[in-house]
CSV table of C-alpha atoms in Angstrom, one decimal:
chain,number,residue,atom,x,y,z
Z,75,MET,CA,3.2,-32.6,-79.3
Z,76,ALA,CA,1.5,-29.4,-80.3
Z,77,VAL,CA,-1.4,-29.6,-82.7
Z,78,ARG,CA,-3.0,-26.7,-84.4
Z,79,CYS,CA,-6.5,-26.0,-83.1
Z,80,ILE,CA,-9.1,-26.1,-85.8
Z,81,SER,CA,-11.6,-23.3,-85.0
Z,82,GLU,CA,-15.3,-23.8,-84.8
Z,83,TYR,CA,-15.5,-21.5,-87.9
Z,84,GLU,CA,-13.4,-24.0,-89.9
Z,85,ARG,CA,-15.1,-27.1,-88.3
Z,86,ARG,CA,-18.5,-26.2,-89.5
Z,87,PHE,CA,-17.5,-26.9,-93.1
Z,88,LEU,CA,-15.9,-30.4,-92.4
Z,89,THR,CA,-17.5,-33.7,-91.8
Z,90,GLU,CA,-16.2,-35.8,-88.8
Z,91,GLY,CA,-14.0,-37.9,-91.1
Z,92,ALA,CA,-12.5,-34.8,-92.7
Z,93,LEU,CA,-11.9,-33.2,-89.3
Z,94,SER,CA,-10.1,-36.4,-88.2
Z,95,LEU,CA,-8.0,-36.3,-91.4
Z,96,ALA,CA,-7.1,-32.6,-90.9
Z,97,TYR,CA,-6.0,-33.2,-87.3
Z,98,SER,CA,-3.9,-36.2,-88.5
Z,99,MET,CA,-2.2,-34.1,-91.1
Z,100,PHE,CA,-1.2,-31.5,-88.5
Z,101,ALA,CA,-0.2,-34.1,-85.8
Z,102,GLU,CA,1.8,-36.6,-87.9
Z,103,LYS,CA,3.9,-33.9,-89.6
Z,104,ILE,CA,4.2,-35.9,-92.8
Z,105,PHE,CA,3.5,-32.7,-94.8
Z,106,PRO,CA,5.0,-29.3,-94.2
Z,107,ASP,CA,2.8,-26.9,-92.2
Z,108,HIS,CA,2.4,-24.5,-95.2
Z,109,VAL,CA,0.9,-27.4,-97.2
Z,110,VAL,CA,-1.5,-28.4,-94.5
Z,111,GLU,CA,-2.5,-24.7,-94.1
Z,112,ALA,CA,-3.1,-24.5,-97.9
Z,113,VAL,CA,-5.3,-27.6,-97.7
Z,114,MET,CA,-7.3,-26.1,-94.9
Z,115,THR,CA,-7.6,-22.8,-96.8
Z,116,GLU,CA,-8.9,-24.5,-99.9
Z,117,ALA,CA,-11.3,-26.6,-97.8
Z,118,ILE,CA,-12.8,-23.5,-96.2
Z,119,ASN,CA,-13.1,-21.9,-99.6
Z,120,TYR,CA,-15.2,-25.0,-100.7
Z,121,GLY,CA,-17.2,-24.6,-97.5
Z,122,HIS,CA,-18.0,-21.0,-98.4
Z,123,GLY,CA,-19.1,-22.2,-101.8
Z,124,GLY,CA,-21.9,-24.2,-100.1
Z,125,TYR,CA,-20.1,-27.6,-100.0
Z,126,THR,CA,-19.6,-29.8,-97.0
Z,127,VAL,CA,-16.0,-31.1,-97.1
Z,128,ASP,CA,-15.8,-34.8,-96.5
Z,129,GLU,CA,-12.7,-36.9,-96.1
Z,130,GLU,CA,-12.5,-37.7,-99.9
Z,131,LEU,CA,-12.7,-34.1,-100.9
Z,132,LEU,CA,-10.0,-33.1,-98.3
Z,133,TYR,CA,-7.8,-35.9,-99.6
Z,134,ALA,CA,-8.3,-34.7,-103.2
Z,135,ILE,CA,-7.4,-31.1,-102.2
Z,136,LEU,CA,-4.3,-32.4,-100.4
Z,137,TRP,CA,-3.1,-34.3,-103.5
Z,138,ALA,CA,-3.8,-31.4,-105.8
Z,139,ILE,CA,-1.7,-29.1,-103.6
Z,140,CYS,CA,1.1,-31.7,-103.3
Z,141,GLU,CA,1.1,-32.0,-107.1
Z,142,ARG,CA,1.3,-28.3,-107.5
Z,143,HIS,CA,4.3,-28.1,-105.2
Z,144,VAL,CA,6.1,-31.1,-106.9
Z,145,LYS,CA,5.7,-29.4,-110.3
Z,146,ASN,CA,7.2,-26.2,-108.9
Z,147,PRO,CA,10.9,-26.3,-109.8
Z,148,GLN,CA,11.9,-24.3,-106.7
Z,149,ALA,CA,10.1,-26.8,-104.4
Z,150,GLN,CA,11.3,-29.9,-106.3
Z,151,GLU,CA,14.3,-30.4,-104.1
Z,152,THR,CA,12.2,-30.3,-100.9
Z,153,TRP,CA,9.6,-32.7,-102.2
Z,154,ASP,CA,11.8,-35.3,-103.9
Z,155,HIS,CA,12.9,-37.0,-100.7
Z,156,ASN,CA,9.3,-37.3,-99.4
Z,157,ARG,CA,7.5,-38.4,-102.5
Z,158,ASN,CA,6.9,-41.9,-101.2
Z,159,ASP,CA,5.9,-40.7,-97.8
Z,160,PHE,CA,2.7,-39.0,-98.8
Z,161,ARG,CA,0.4,-41.4,-97.0
Z,162,LEU,CA,-1.7,-40.9,-93.9
Z,163,SER,CA,-2.3,-43.8,-91.6
């Protein structure tokens, strides 16, 4: 199973828990790759703002992005079948 490598540049903004969650999101393939990439992009933006991204903040970013996609009428069909699967173990 191929997992996206999270570069040292990206890691410096994440706590150990957030890094673990990020790898989980990539490896478990519960979310489409473009959603996980959007989460990582937002997390890095928070890091540039001087914040350390912990697991709770990464989770909040994930849910905000998921909500944005669910509210998008074009993406509605894609997300409807996965609505109850948005949980990471």
